[in-house]
């Protein structure tokens, strides 16, 4: 049985950044759900299936196994035992993943793959419903949040550094809307698991957040 860490929280809380750093420190596998969706997309493409052929996509899920490994510290994604990492960023793969990820049966397949991985490996996952739905029995659950103002400022700085014109108030409004949408959606809404530790990173550095979560792990 693997050791499992679940990090949930709203958009812009820095979940992925923190999860990857904790994984590196602890030697866990960071479960990149986006990469797993793309792995399934490659499977559909290799079967000659078009994104709109929902019935064929659902059927193809039955014989797809997507796993993540780390080799020499680098994430590698395998589809039915074959390394497909070099294909993950292809445009047609991204387009296929974008369409098929909305199919409930594809999401159910990904859930099964994630739980299988967590059963056999030490993993850390981040998202909106990891501690409540994906890994309800995780050894450590963290609800990572920050104030809307803090998250908006982080996003604003990030976009400015990339040379992208943006408006702080508009970003703030977008974050508030997304929070509301995530918390009120019908399937797997964003909420803090009853047994999750609350970590508010508003006044913390990245290193302080990482150290706080590492401290919670065995």
Coordinates of C-alpha atoms in Angstrom, one line a residue:
X1 CA 0.0 0.0 0.0
X2 CA 1.4 3.4 -1.0
X3 CA 1.7 6.5 1.2
X4 CA -0.7 9.1 -0.2
X5 CA -0.8 12.8 0.1
X6 CA -3.8 14.9 -1.2
X7 CA -3.6 18.6 -1.7
X8 CA -6.8 20.4 -2.6
X9 CA -7.6 24.1 -2.9
X10 CA -8.9 26.9 -5.0
X11 CA -7.4 28.1 -8.3
X12 CA -4.2 30.1 -7.9
X13 CA -3.3 28.7 -4.5
X14 CA -0.1 27.2 -5.9
X15 CA -1.1 23.6 -5.5
X16 CA 0.9 22.1 -8.4
X17 CA 4.1 24.1 -7.6
X18 CA 3.9 23.0 -3.9
X19 CA 3.0 19.4 -4.7
X20 CA 5.9 19.0 -7.1
X21 CA 8.4 20.4 -4.6
X22 CA 7.1 18.2 -1.8
X23 CA 7.3 15.2 -4.1
X24 CA 10.9 16.0 -4.9
X25 CA 11.8 16.4 -1.2
X26 CA 10.0 13.2 -0.1
X27 CA 10.7 11.0 -3.1
X28 CA 7.0 10.6 -3.9
X29 CA 5.5 10.4 -7.4
X30 CA 3.7 13.6 -8.4
X31 CA 0.6 12.4 -10.2
X32 CA 0.2 14.7 -13.2
X33 CA -3.5 14.3 -14.1
X34 CA -3.1 16.4 -17.2
X35 CA -0.4 14.0 -18.5
X36 CA -2.7 11.0 -17.7
X37 CA -5.5 12.5 -19.7
X38 CA -3.1 13.0 -22.6
X39 CA -2.0 9.4 -22.2
X40 CA -5.5 8.3 -22.7
X41 CA -5.8 10.7 -25.7
X42 CA -2.8 9.0 -27.3
X43 CA -4.6 5.6 -26.8
X44 CA -7.7 6.9 -28.6
X45 CA -5.7 8.4 -31.5
X46 CA -3.7 5.2 -31.9
X47 CA -7.0 3.3 -32.2
X48 CA -8.0 5.7 -35.0
X49 CA -10.8 7.1 -33.0
X50 CA -12.1 10.7 -33.6
X51 CA -12.9 12.9 -30.5
X52 CA -16.6 13.0 -31.4
X53 CA -16.9 9.2 -31.5
X54 CA -18.0 9.0 -27.9
X55 CA -19.1 5.4 -27.9
X56 CA -15.8 4.3 -29.4
X57 CA -13.9 6.4 -26.8
X58 CA -15.8 4.8 -24.0
X59 CA -15.2 1.3 -25.3
X60 CA -11.4 2.0 -25.8
X61 CA -11.1 3.0 -22.1
X62 CA -11.5 -0.6 -21.1
X63 CA -8.1 -1.7 -22.4
X64 CA -6.0 1.4 -21.5
X65 CA -3.4 1.5 -18.7
X66 CA -1.6 4.8 -18.1
X67 CA 1.1 5.0 -15.5
X68 CA 3.6 7.5 -14.3
X69 CA 7.2 6.6 -13.3
X70 CA 10.3 8.7 -12.4
X71 CA 13.5 7.7 -14.2
X72 CA 16.6 9.6 -13.1
X73 CA 14.3 12.2 -11.6
X74 CA 12.4 12.8 -14.8
X75 CA 8.7 12.0 -15.1
X76 CA 7.9 9.3 -17.7
X77 CA 4.4 8.4 -18.8
X78 CA 3.6 4.9 -20.0
X79 CA 0.6 3.6 -22.0
X80 CA 0.1 -0.1 -21.9
X81 CA 3.8 -0.6 -21.0
X82 CA 5.2 1.7 -23.7
X83 CA 6.9 5.1 -23.0
X84 CA 4.8 7.8 -24.7
X85 CA 6.3 10.8 -22.9
X86 CA 7.7 12.3 -26.1
X87 CA 4.2 12.5 -27.7
X88 CA 2.4 14.2 -24.8
X89 CA 2.8 17.8 -26.1
X90 CA 1.6 17.1 -29.7
X91 CA -1.2 19.4 -30.6
X92 CA -3.6 16.7 -31.8
X93 CA -3.0 14.9 -28.4
X94 CA -3.9 18.1 -26.5
X95 CA -7.1 18.6 -28.7
X96 CA -8.2 15.0 -28.1
X97 CA -7.6 15.3 -24.4
X98 CA -9.5 18.5 -24.2
X99 CA -12.6 17.0 -25.8
X100 CA -12.5 13.5 -24.2
X101 CA -11.8 14.7 -20.7
X102 CA -15.4 15.9 -20.5
X103 CA -16.8 12.4 -21.0
X104 CA -17.9 10.9 -17.6
X105 CA -16.6 7.4 -18.5
X106 CA -13.1 8.9 -19.4
X107 CA -13.1 10.7 -16.0
X108 CA -14.1 7.4 -14.3
X109 CA -11.3 5.6 -16.1
X110 CA -8.8 8.2 -15.0
X111 CA -10.0 8.0 -11.4
X112 CA -9.4 4.2 -11.5
X113 CA -5.9 4.7 -12.9
X114 CA -5.1 7.3 -10.2
X115 CA -6.3 5.1 -7.4
X116 CA -4.4 2.1 -8.8
X117 CA -1.2 4.2 -8.9
X118 CA -1.9 5.4 -5.3
X119 CA -2.4 1.9 -4.1
X120 CA 1.0 0.7 -5.2
X121 CA 3.2 3.9 -5.0
X122 CA 3.9 6.7 -2.6
X123 CA 2.1 9.6 -4.4
X124 CA 1.1 13.2 -4.0
X125 CA -1.9 14.6 -6.0
X126 CA -3.3 18.0 -6.2
X127 CA -6.7 19.2 -7.4
X128 CA -10.2 20.2 -6.3
X129 CA -11.5 16.9 -5.0
X130 CA -8.5 14.7 -4.2
X131 CA -9.1 14.4 -0.5
X132 CA -12.9 14.1 -0.8
X133 CA -13.3 11.9 -3.8
X134 CA -10.1 10.6 -5.4
X135 CA -8.1 9.6 -2.3
X136 CA -10.6 9.7 0.6
X137 CA -8.3 7.5 2.7
X138 CA -5.1 9.6 2.0
X139 CA -2.5 9.5 4.8
X140 CA -2.2 13.3 4.7
X141 CA -4.8 15.7 3.4
X142 CA -4.1 19.4 3.0
X143 CA -6.4 22.2 2.0
X144 CA -4.1 24.8 0.5
X145 CA -5.6 28.3 0.1
X146 CA -4.8 32.0 0.1
X147 CA -6.8 35.1 0.0
X148 CA -8.4 36.2 -3.3
X149 CA -6.2 39.4 -3.2
X150 CA -3.0 37.3 -2.8
X151 CA -3.9 34.9 -5.5
X152 CA -4.9 37.7 -7.9
X153 CA -1.6 39.5 -7.2
X154 CA 0.4 36.3 -7.9
X155 CA -1.4 35.7 -11.2
X156 CA -1.0 39.4 -12.1
X157 CA 2.8 39.2 -11.5
X158 CA 3.1 36.0 -13.4
X159 CA 1.4 37.4 -16.5
X160 CA 3.4 40.7 -16.3
X161 CA 6.6 38.7 -16.2
X162 CA 5.5 37.0 -19.4
X163 CA 4.8 40.4 -21.0
X164 CA 1.0 39.8 -21.1
X165 CA -1.2 42.9 -20.6
X166 CA -3.6 42.3 -17.7
X167 CA -5.8 44.1 -15.2
X168 CA -5.6 43.2 -11.5
X169 CA -9.3 43.9 -10.7
X170 CA -10.3 41.7 -13.7
X171 CA -8.1 38.8 -12.5
X172 CA -9.6 39.2 -9.0
X173 CA -13.1 39.0 -10.4
X174 CA -12.2 35.9 -12.5
X175 CA -10.8 34.2 -9.4
X176 CA -14.0 34.9 -7.4
X177 CA -16.2 33.6 -10.1
X178 CA -14.1 30.5 -10.5
X179 CA -14.2 29.9 -6.7
X180 CA -18.0 30.1 -6.8
X181 CA -18.2 27.8 -9.8
X182 CA -15.9 25.2 -8.2
X183 CA -17.6 25.3 -4.9
X184 CA -21.2 25.0 -6.2
X185 CA -20.7 22.5 -9.1
X186 CA -22.8 19.4 -8.9
X187 CA -20.1 16.8 -9.3
X188 CA -17.2 16.7 -6.8
X189 CA -17.4 20.4 -5.6
X190 CA -14.4 22.1 -4.1
X191 CA -14.5 21.8 -0.3
X192 CA -12.1 21.1 2.6
X193 CA -12.2 17.4 3.7
X194 CA -13.1 17.1 7.3
X195 CA -9.7 15.6 8.2
X196 CA -7.6 18.0 6.1
X197 CA -5.1 20.4 7.5
X198 CA -5.8 24.0 6.5
X199 CA -2.7 25.8 5.1
X200 CA -3.2 29.5 4.3
X201 CA -0.3 30.6 2.2
X202 CA -1.3 34.3 2.0
X203 CA 1.7 35.3 4.2
X204 CA 4.0 32.4 3.6
X205 CA 6.9 31.8 1.2
X206 CA 6.9 28.8 -1.1
X207 CA 9.6 27.2 1.0
X208 CA 7.6 27.7 4.2
X209 CA 4.5 26.1 2.7
X210 CA 6.6 23.1 1.4
X211 CA 8.3 22.7 4.8
X212 CA 4.9 22.8 6.6
X213 CA 3.5 20.0 4.4
X214 CA 6.7 17.9 4.6
X215 CA 6.4 18.2 8.4
X216 CA 2.9 16.6 8.2
X217 CA 4.2 13.6 6.3
X218 CA 5.7 10.6 8.0

